[in-house]
Coordinates of C-alpha atoms in Angstrom, one line a residue:
M22 CA 85.8 124.9 44.1
K23 CA 85.7 121.2 45.2
S24 CA 82.2 120.6 43.1
T25 CA 82.8 120.3 39.3
I26 CA 80.9 122.7 37.4
V27 CA 78.4 122.1 34.3
I28 CA 78.1 125.1 32.1
G29 CA 76.9 126.1 28.9
H30 CA 77.3 129.3 26.7
K31 CA 76.8 133.2 27.6
N32 CA 73.4 134.4 26.7
P33 CA 71.7 130.8 27.1
D34 CA 69.1 129.1 25.5
T35 CA 66.9 126.5 26.5
D36 CA 69.3 123.5 25.5
S37 CA 72.1 125.2 27.0
I38 CA 70.1 125.4 30.5
C39 CA 68.5 122.1 30.4
S40 CA 71.6 120.2 29.1
A41 CA 73.5 121.8 32.0
I42 CA 70.9 120.6 34.3
C43 CA 70.5 117.1 32.9
Y44 CA 74.3 116.2 32.6
A45 CA 75.0 117.3 35.6
Y46 CA 72.1 114.8 37.1
L47 CA 73.6 112.1 35.0
K48 CA 77.3 112.7 36.4
H49 CA 76.2 113.1 40.2
R50 CA 74.3 109.5 39.3
M51 CA 77.5 108.0 37.4
T52 CA 79.8 109.0 39.9
G53 CA 78.6 109.9 43.4
E54 CA 80.5 113.0 43.2
E55 CA 78.9 116.7 43.3
Y56 CA 78.2 118.3 39.7
V57 CA 76.8 121.5 39.9
P58 CA 75.0 123.1 37.1
C59 CA 75.4 126.8 36.5
R60 CA 74.3 129.3 33.7
A61 CA 76.5 131.9 32.0
G62 CA 73.8 134.6 31.9
E63 CA 70.0 135.5 32.3
L64 CA 67.5 133.3 31.1
N65 CA 65.3 134.1 28.3
G66 CA 61.4 133.9 28.4
E67 CA 61.0 130.4 26.9
T68 CA 63.3 128.9 29.4
K69 CA 61.9 130.2 32.4
Y70 CA 58.5 128.8 31.5
V71 CA 60.2 125.2 30.9
L72 CA 62.1 125.9 34.4
E73 CA 58.7 126.6 36.2
Q74 CA 56.8 124.0 34.0
F75 CA 58.6 121.3 35.3
R76 CA 59.3 122.9 39.0
V77 CA 62.9 123.2 38.3
P78 CA 65.1 125.9 40.1
A79 CA 67.4 128.0 38.0
P80 CA 71.3 126.9 37.7
L81 CA 73.7 129.2 39.7
L82 CA 74.3 132.3 37.8
L83 CA 77.9 132.4 37.4
E84 CA 79.9 135.5 35.8
S85 CA 83.4 134.3 35.6
L86 CA 85.4 131.2 36.4
E87 CA 88.2 133.4 37.4
P88 CA 89.3 132.5 41.1
T89 CA 88.6 135.1 43.2
V90 CA 90.1 135.5 47.1
A91 CA 87.2 133.7 48.0
D92 CA 88.3 130.6 46.6
V93 CA 91.5 130.8 48.1
P94 CA 92.1 128.9 51.4
F95 CA 93.1 132.0 53.3
R96 CA 93.6 132.0 57.2
R97 CA 90.5 133.0 59.2
I98 CA 93.0 134.8 62.1
E99 CA 91.5 136.6 65.0
G100 CA 92.1 140.4 64.7
I101 CA 92.9 142.2 67.8
D102 CA 92.0 145.5 69.8
A103 CA 94.2 148.5 69.8
P104 CA 94.7 148.5 73.4
L105 CA 95.9 145.0 73.6
S106 CA 99.7 144.7 74.7
L107 CA 102.6 144.2 72.7
K108 CA 103.2 141.1 74.8
R109 CA 99.8 139.5 74.3
A110 CA 99.6 140.5 70.7
W111 CA 103.0 138.8 69.8
E112 CA 101.9 135.8 71.6
H113 CA 98.9 135.7 69.6
M114 CA 101.2 136.2 66.5
R115 CA 103.5 133.2 67.7
D116 CA 100.4 131.0 68.2
E117 CA 99.2 131.7 64.8
N118 CA 102.3 131.4 63.0
I119 CA 101.6 135.0 61.5
Q120 CA 103.9 137.7 60.6
T121 CA 101.0 140.5 60.3
V122 CA 97.7 140.9 62.2
P123 CA 95.0 143.5 61.9
I124 CA 93.9 146.2 64.4
L125 CA 90.5 146.1 64.1
T126 CA 87.1 148.5 65.8
K127 CA 84.2 147.3 67.3
R128 CA 82.9 146.9 63.9
R129 CA 85.4 144.6 62.7
K130 CA 86.8 147.1 60.4
I131 CA 90.4 147.5 59.9
K132 CA 92.1 150.2 62.3
G133 CA 95.5 149.6 61.8
V134 CA 97.9 146.5 61.0
L135 CA 100.8 145.3 63.2
T136 CA 103.9 143.6 61.6
L137 CA 106.5 141.6 63.9
G138 CA 109.1 144.2 62.0
D139 CA 107.0 146.8 63.5
Q140 CA 107.6 145.3 67.1
A141 CA 111.5 144.9 66.5
R142 CA 111.9 148.6 65.3
F143 CA 110.1 149.5 68.5
Y144 CA 112.6 147.4 70.8
M145 CA 115.4 148.3 68.8
E146 CA 115.4 151.8 68.5
D147 CA 116.4 154.0 71.3
Q148 CA 113.5 154.3 73.1
D149 CA 113.2 157.0 76.0
A150 CA 112.1 156.4 79.4
S151 CA 108.9 158.3 78.3
A152 CA 107.7 155.4 76.0
L153 CA 104.7 154.3 77.9
S154 CA 103.4 157.5 78.8
K155 CA 103.5 158.7 75.3
A156 CA 101.6 155.7 73.9
K157 CA 99.1 156.4 76.7
T158 CA 99.4 152.7 78.1
P159 CA 96.5 151.5 80.5
Y160 CA 97.7 150.2 83.8
S161 CA 95.9 146.9 83.0
N162 CA 98.0 146.3 80.2
I163 CA 101.4 146.8 82.4
A164 CA 99.9 144.6 85.4
D165 CA 99.6 141.6 82.9
T166 CA 103.0 142.3 81.4
L167 CA 104.4 142.1 84.3
Q168 CA 102.3 139.2 86.0
G169 CA 101.2 141.3 88.7
E170 CA 98.3 142.9 90.3
I171 CA 96.6 146.4 90.9
V172 CA 96.4 146.6 94.6
V173 CA 95.4 150.3 94.5
G174 CA 93.9 152.7 91.6
D175 CA 91.8 152.3 88.5
P176 CA 92.7 149.5 86.5
E177 CA 91.0 151.2 83.3
A178 CA 92.9 154.1 84.0
K179 CA 96.2 155.2 82.0
F180 CA 99.6 156.1 82.4
T181 CA 99.9 159.3 80.4
K182 CA 102.4 161.4 82.0
G183 CA 106.0 161.3 82.9
K184 CA 108.7 158.6 82.4
V185 CA 109.8 155.3 84.0
V186 CA 112.3 155.3 87.1
V187 CA 113.9 152.4 88.8
A188 CA 114.8 153.3 92.1
A189 CA 117.6 151.5 93.4
A190 CA 119.1 154.5 95.0
N191 CA 118.2 155.8 98.7
P192 CA 115.8 158.4 99.4
D193 CA 118.2 161.0 99.7
L194 CA 119.3 160.1 95.7
M195 CA 115.6 159.9 94.2
E196 CA 114.6 163.1 94.9
E197 CA 117.4 164.0 92.0
H198 CA 115.4 161.5 89.7
I199 CA 112.2 161.3 90.2
S200 CA 109.3 164.0 88.8
A201 CA 105.6 164.5 89.3
G202 CA 103.7 161.8 87.2
D203 CA 106.6 159.2 87.0
M204 CA 106.4 155.4 87.3
V205 CA 108.6 154.0 89.7
I206 CA 110.0 150.5 89.9
L207 CA 111.2 149.3 93.4
A208 CA 111.5 146.7 95.8
D209 CA 109.9 146.4 99.4
R210 CA 111.6 149.1 101.1
S211 CA 108.6 151.3 102.6
E212 CA 110.8 154.4 103.1
S213 CA 111.4 154.3 99.0
Q214 CA 108.1 153.5 98.5
L215 CA 106.9 156.7 101.0
C216 CA 109.4 159.2 99.0
A217 CA 108.0 158.1 95.6
I218 CA 104.4 158.9 96.5
E219 CA 105.5 162.3 98.3
L220 CA 107.5 163.4 94.9
G221 CA 104.4 162.9 93.3
A222 CA 104.6 159.4 91.3
S223 CA 101.4 158.4 89.5
C224 CA 102.4 154.7 90.1
L225 CA 104.5 152.1 92.0
V226 CA 105.8 148.9 90.5
V227 CA 106.7 147.0 93.6
C228 CA 108.7 144.0 92.7
L229 CA 109.4 140.6 94.2
G230 CA 105.8 140.2 95.2
A231 CA 106.6 142.2 98.2
K232 CA 103.7 143.0 100.5
I233 CA 103.2 146.7 101.3
S234 CA 102.1 148.5 104.4
K235 CA 98.4 149.0 105.3
S236 CA 99.6 152.9 105.6
I237 CA 101.5 153.0 102.4
V238 CA 97.9 151.8 100.5
K239 CA 96.1 154.6 102.3
I240 CA 98.7 157.2 102.0
A241 CA 98.9 155.9 97.8
G242 CA 95.1 155.8 97.3
E243 CA 94.8 159.5 99.1
A244 CA 97.5 161.0 96.6
G245 CA 95.9 159.2 93.5
C246 CA 98.9 156.9 92.8
T247 CA 98.4 153.7 91.5
V248 CA 100.1 150.5 93.2
I249 CA 101.2 147.4 91.4
I250 CA 102.7 144.3 93.0
S251 CA 104.5 142.4 90.3
P252 CA 106.3 139.0 91.3
L253 CA 109.3 139.7 89.1
D254 CA 112.5 140.8 90.0
T255 CA 113.6 144.6 89.5
Y256 CA 115.7 144.0 86.3
T257 CA 113.2 141.6 84.9
A258 CA 110.4 144.1 85.3
A259 CA 112.2 146.9 83.4
K260 CA 113.2 144.8 81.1
L261 CA 109.7 143.5 80.0
I262 CA 107.6 146.8 81.0
N263 CA 107.9 148.4 77.4
Q264 CA 105.9 145.0 76.1
S265 CA 102.7 146.6 77.6
V266 CA 102.7 149.6 75.0
P267 CA 99.3 149.0 73.2
V268 CA 99.3 147.9 69.7
G269 CA 97.6 151.2 68.8
H270 CA 101.0 153.0 69.3
L271 CA 102.5 151.0 66.7
M272 CA 99.8 150.1 64.6
R273 CA 100.7 151.4 60.9
T274 CA 97.4 153.4 59.7
K275 CA 98.4 154.4 56.5
D276 CA 98.6 153.0 53.1
I277 CA 97.2 149.7 54.2
I278 CA 96.7 147.2 51.4
T279 CA 93.9 145.1 51.9
F280 CA 91.9 142.5 49.4
S281 CA 88.1 142.0 49.0
M282 CA 86.8 138.5 48.7
E283 CA 85.6 139.3 45.4
D284 CA 88.9 140.4 44.1
A285 CA 90.3 138.5 41.3
V286 CA 93.2 136.1 42.1
V287 CA 95.4 137.3 39.5
D288 CA 94.9 141.1 40.1
V289 CA 96.0 140.3 43.6
K290 CA 99.0 138.3 42.8
A291 CA 99.8 141.4 40.2
T292 CA 99.8 143.6 43.4
V293 CA 101.4 141.3 46.1
S294 CA 104.1 140.4 43.4
K295 CA 105.9 143.8 43.8
L296 CA 105.4 144.0 47.5
R297 CA 108.1 142.3 50.7
I298 CA 105.1 142.0 52.7
R299 CA 104.1 138.4 53.4
Y300 CA 100.4 138.6 54.9
F301 CA 97.5 140.9 53.8
P302 CA 93.5 141.3 55.3
V303 CA 91.3 140.2 53.6
L304 CA 87.8 141.8 53.5
D305 CA 84.0 141.1 53.0
P306 CA 81.8 142.9 50.8
D307 CA 80.8 145.2 53.3
G308 CA 84.8 146.3 54.2
H309 CA 84.4 144.2 57.6
Y310 CA 87.6 141.8 58.3
V311 CA 87.5 138.0 57.7
G312 CA 91.3 136.6 57.7
M313 CA 94.6 137.3 56.3
I314 CA 96.0 136.3 53.0
S315 CA 99.7 135.3 51.9
Q316 CA 101.7 134.7 49.2
R317 CA 101.7 131.1 49.6
N318 CA 98.0 131.2 49.8
L319 CA 97.7 132.3 46.5
L320 CA 99.9 129.6 45.2
D321 CA 97.6 126.9 46.5
V322 CA 94.4 128.2 44.7
D323 CA 92.8 125.2 42.7
R324 CA 91.5 125.5 39.3
Q325 CA 87.8 125.4 38.9
K326 CA 86.9 121.9 37.1
V327 CA 84.4 122.6 34.9
I328 CA 82.2 120.7 31.9
L329 CA 81.0 122.7 28.7
V330 CA 77.9 121.9 27.3
D331 CA 76.1 123.3 24.0
H332 CA 79.5 125.1 23.2
N333 CA 82.9 124.4 22.7
E334 CA 84.4 127.9 21.2
K335 CA 86.5 130.3 23.8
G336 CA 84.3 133.8 22.7
Q337 CA 81.1 131.9 24.0
A338 CA 82.4 130.5 27.1
V339 CA 82.0 132.1 30.5
D340 CA 84.5 134.5 31.3
G341 CA 87.8 133.2 32.8
I342 CA 87.7 129.9 31.3
R343 CA 91.2 129.9 30.9
S344 CA 91.8 129.7 34.4
A345 CA 89.5 126.8 34.9
E346 CA 90.6 123.1 34.2
V347 CA 88.1 121.7 31.1
L348 CA 87.1 118.2 31.9
E349 CA 84.5 117.6 29.4
V350 CA 82.6 119.0 26.2
I351 CA 79.9 117.6 25.1
D352 CA 78.1 119.8 22.0
H353 CA 76.6 119.6 18.6
H354 CA 78.3 122.6 17.2
R355 CA 81.2 123.4 15.0
I356 CA 84.3 122.6 16.4
D357 CA 86.4 125.7 17.3
S358 CA 89.1 127.2 20.0
V359 CA 88.5 125.7 23.8
E360 CA 92.3 125.0 24.7
T361 CA 93.0 122.3 27.4
N362 CA 96.7 121.3 28.6
R363 CA 95.8 117.5 28.5
P364 CA 93.5 115.0 26.7
I365 CA 89.9 115.3 27.7
Y366 CA 86.4 113.5 27.0
F367 CA 85.3 115.6 23.9
R368 CA 81.8 114.1 22.4
N369 CA 80.6 116.3 19.6
Q370 CA 77.6 114.6 17.0
P371 CA 76.0 116.5 14.3
L372 CA 72.2 116.7 15.7
G373 CA 70.2 119.1 16.3
C374 CA 70.4 119.4 19.7
T375 CA 73.0 118.7 22.9
A376 CA 70.1 117.6 24.9
T377 CA 69.7 114.3 22.1
I378 CA 73.3 113.7 22.9
I379 CA 72.9 113.4 26.5
T380 CA 69.8 111.5 26.5
M381 CA 71.9 109.0 24.4
M382 CA 74.4 109.0 27.4
Y383 CA 71.4 108.1 30.0
K384 CA 70.8 105.1 27.8
E385 CA 74.4 104.4 27.2
N386 CA 74.9 104.3 30.9
R387 CA 71.7 102.5 31.5
I388 CA 70.9 105.6 34.2
D389 CA 66.5 105.7 34.2
I390 CA 65.3 108.9 32.8
E391 CA 63.1 110.5 35.4
P392 CA 60.0 112.6 34.2
T393 CA 61.4 115.8 35.3
I394 CA 64.6 115.4 33.9
A395 CA 62.6 114.0 30.2
G396 CA 60.4 116.8 30.3
L397 CA 63.3 119.6 30.3
L398 CA 65.6 117.0 27.7
C399 CA 62.3 117.2 25.7
S400 CA 61.9 120.9 25.8
A401 CA 65.6 121.5 24.8
I402 CA 65.0 119.6 21.9
L403 CA 61.8 121.1 20.7
S404 CA 63.6 124.4 21.2
D405 CA 66.5 123.9 19.0
T406 CA 65.0 122.1 16.2
L407 CA 62.3 124.2 16.3
M408 CA 59.6 121.4 16.7
F409 CA 61.6 119.6 14.4
R410 CA 61.2 122.5 11.6
S411 CA 64.7 123.4 11.6
P412 CA 67.0 121.8 9.2
T413 CA 69.6 120.8 11.3
C414 CA 66.8 118.5 13.4
T415 CA 67.7 114.6 12.6
P416 CA 65.4 111.5 13.3
I417 CA 67.7 110.8 16.0
D418 CA 66.4 114.1 17.4
E419 CA 62.9 113.7 16.7
N420 CA 62.8 110.1 18.0
M421 CA 64.1 110.8 21.5
A422 CA 62.0 114.0 21.8
R423 CA 58.7 111.8 21.4
E424 CA 60.2 109.2 23.9
L425 CA 60.9 111.5 26.3
A426 CA 57.3 113.6 25.7
S427 CA 55.8 110.3 26.8
I428 CA 58.0 110.1 30.3
A429 CA 57.5 113.3 30.9
G430 CA 53.9 113.1 30.2
V431 CA 53.5 115.8 28.2
D432 CA 51.8 116.8 24.5
I433 CA 54.4 117.9 22.2
E434 CA 52.7 120.6 20.3
Q435 CA 50.9 122.0 23.1
H436 CA 53.9 121.9 25.2
A437 CA 56.1 123.6 22.2
R438 CA 53.7 126.2 21.3
A439 CA 53.5 127.5 25.1
M440 CA 57.2 127.4 24.9
F441 CA 57.6 129.3 21.7
H442 CA 54.6 131.5 23.1
A443 CA 56.8 132.4 26.2
G444 CA 59.6 133.1 24.2
A445 CA 58.0 135.7 21.9
K446 CA 56.8 137.8 24.5
L447 CA 59.0 140.9 23.5
G448 CA 56.9 143.7 24.3
N449 CA 58.5 145.0 27.8
K450 CA 62.2 144.2 26.7
T451 CA 64.8 146.8 25.7
P452 CA 66.6 146.8 22.5
D453 CA 69.4 145.2 24.3
E454 CA 67.7 142.5 26.5
I455 CA 66.3 141.3 22.9
F456 CA 69.5 141.6 21.0
H457 CA 71.2 139.1 23.8
I458 CA 68.2 136.9 24.5
D459 CA 70.3 134.4 22.2
C460 CA 73.5 136.0 20.7
K461 CA 76.6 134.3 19.8
T462 CA 80.3 135.5 18.3
F463 CA 82.4 134.0 15.6
K464 CA 85.5 134.8 14.2
A465 CA 86.7 134.2 10.7
E466 CA 89.7 135.2 8.2
G467 CA 90.3 137.9 11.2
V468 CA 86.4 139.1 10.8
K469 CA 84.4 139.0 14.2
L470 CA 80.8 138.9 13.7
T471 CA 77.8 138.6 16.5
I472 CA 74.8 136.7 15.3
S473 CA 71.8 136.9 17.6
Q474 CA 68.2 135.2 16.8
V475 CA 64.9 136.1 18.1
T476 CA 62.0 133.7 17.5
G477 CA 58.4 134.5 17.2
V478 CA 55.0 133.3 16.3
S479 CA 53.5 136.5 14.8
R480 CA 54.6 138.7 11.9
R481 CA 53.3 141.7 13.5
D482 CA 55.6 141.1 16.8
L483 CA 58.8 140.9 14.8
A484 CA 57.9 143.6 12.5
R485 CA 57.8 145.8 15.8
V486 CA 61.0 144.4 16.9
K487 CA 62.8 145.5 13.5
E488 CA 61.9 149.1 13.9
K489 CA 63.9 149.6 17.0
M490 CA 66.2 146.8 16.5
L491 CA 68.2 148.2 13.8
P492 CA 68.8 151.9 15.0
Y493 CA 70.3 150.3 18.1
M494 CA 72.4 147.7 16.4
E495 CA 73.9 151.0 14.5
A496 CA 74.6 152.6 18.0
M497 CA 76.0 149.6 19.6
L498 CA 78.4 148.6 17.0
P499 CA 81.1 151.2 17.3
N500 CA 81.5 149.9 21.3
S501 CA 80.9 146.3 20.6
G502 CA 84.1 144.9 20.0
V503 CA 83.2 143.0 16.7
D504 CA 82.8 144.1 13.1
M505 CA 79.7 143.0 11.9
L506 CA 75.9 142.9 14.1
F507 CA 73.6 140.6 12.5
L508 CA 69.9 139.8 14.0
M509 CA 67.4 136.8 12.9
L510 CA 64.3 137.5 13.3
T511 CA 62.7 133.9 12.8
N512 CA 58.9 133.5 12.3
I513 CA 58.5 129.7 14.0
I514 CA 55.0 129.8 12.0
D515 CA 55.7 131.0 8.5
Q516 CA 59.5 128.9 8.6
S517 CA 61.6 132.5 7.7
T518 CA 64.1 134.5 8.8
E519 CA 64.6 138.5 8.1
L520 CA 68.1 139.2 8.6
L521 CA 69.1 142.5 9.8
F522 CA 73.0 143.7 9.6
V523 CA 75.2 146.4 10.2
G524 CA 78.4 146.8 9.7
Q525 CA 80.9 147.9 7.1
G526 CA 81.3 145.3 4.5
A527 CA 78.2 143.7 5.9
K528 CA 75.9 143.8 2.8
G529 CA 78.4 142.6 0.3
I530 CA 79.1 139.5 2.3
V531 CA 75.2 139.2 2.8
E532 CA 74.5 139.1 -0.6
S533 CA 77.6 136.9 -1.6
A534 CA 76.1 134.3 1.0
F535 CA 72.7 134.0 0.0
A536 CA 72.8 135.4 -3.8
Q537 CA 70.3 138.2 -3.7
E538 CA 70.2 141.6 -3.2
S539 CA 69.7 143.7 -0.1
A540 CA 67.6 146.7 1.0
D541 CA 67.4 148.7 3.9
S542 CA 70.0 146.7 6.1
S543 CA 68.1 143.8 6.0
I544 CA 67.1 140.6 3.6
V545 CA 64.1 138.1 3.8
L546 CA 65.3 134.5 3.4
P547 CA 62.3 131.9 3.3
G548 CA 62.7 128.5 4.5
V549 CA 65.5 129.7 6.9
V550 CA 65.2 129.0 10.7
S551 CA 68.7 127.8 12.1
R552 CA 71.5 130.0 12.8
K553 CA 74.1 127.2 12.8
K554 CA 73.2 125.3 9.5
Q555 CA 71.5 127.9 7.3
V556 CA 73.2 131.4 8.4
L557 CA 76.8 131.1 10.0
G558 CA 77.7 128.7 7.3
P559 CA 77.3 130.8 4.1
L560 CA 78.3 133.7 5.8
M561 CA 81.7 132.4 6.9
T562 CA 81.8 131.0 3.4
A563 CA 81.4 134.8 1.9
I564 CA 84.1 136.2 4.3
E565 CA 86.4 133.6 3.4
Q566 CA 85.6 134.4 -0.3
M567 CA 86.4 137.6 0.2
A568 CA 89.3 137.3 2.1

């Protein structure tokens, strides 16, 4: 979250990817701060070839800018074990200043949770003298709570039967109150100790640190009676002893609300706003406990800082863009609907490629262009201008590309042909993969349309693509969320495009836009290679006129 992300549009092309990488590097050189290039989709064959050619790793795939729990500064508080005493649990919660603590299994899975409210209810409710045995309290917990020492018996054993009795009376009266299995709190009177053992007590708590005789130790051992010596007085021991109950006895095990590190913050906020619980366990993707999150943590989450390259339309931006703080936009397309809450640096120029603008910015800031960066920028320009054949290409694009090629040490024509050939390998791709290689969505007059473009160097290959793409587009349209689908099958060598289309009214819009009749949901457009300048504009105009 501390780094600024530089990212292009969904279904990224070579310009989107290379511009993100090169602009992130430029910003780092200019400011010394960290800028991370990212991508909003899978790489196409052409872009993979370019990155491999210049030995540059692919940018990080970022599916959404919507902050998740992993982005929130939640607290890495240790959980506790079910046998732990309430006394130790309280100390842990006090030290960590937290009101809820998770109880974990050995594999760090959530077994239950304990709150301060749970502890308060346990103390305030009328607990009978059998609370410790009902909770199967370990003798080690009792000794620890009473600051004592077990001198007879197994520390791992548990108090499982009987009640707690304070032996303040003489031995004659003790017989009326002590039953087999009881725990007896008493002082240093040997006759009372012996009487309790003879009555079947399972445990003696000897207060005031009193020494017990060897004979009592022997008799207790033979009778299976645990003996704990505590330095506390009888009143204090009786008051504190319930704090030895294991947390597993009080913990909540039903309807525990947890959140995964992958959960969106907006969804978590919607859940916790309806509850009066302050802290919630956070789990990793495998369900293991990692920490606690509070409502205050959720308010402190920072918005991700992001720079957009090669696009400025909300529909083309990575998911969750509304939750991010857009710092800059560097683009060469029409200006649309990305909204910001304050003025930003926005650079938009009518050039053939975003990489051309970024090359200019390197020069303006007097930053040397290294051969690898030059290779990426040159590749992006060649891709977006179809090696200077596109009508969007300007003399500035071509001049920049040739200068970059010289720095990178590449032959423009050979490199461009290799790029286009790598991108034209469509035989093993599914129709869905083909359609989303280079796909953008637009909106005009309430009509939403998606225009995808596939480039090739072989008429035969493009004809094979057409055979399977029209049925796919017709099947895809009802669930696509748009009104019309268009696919440009662009032949780089012939410099022509066959435009496929589906959707109600699409035929009339296409015929109006290009002033010719169409057949079989397609139309051939000689000399058309640019989506931005030669297809999108006429379609938008036709939609506006028909509206």
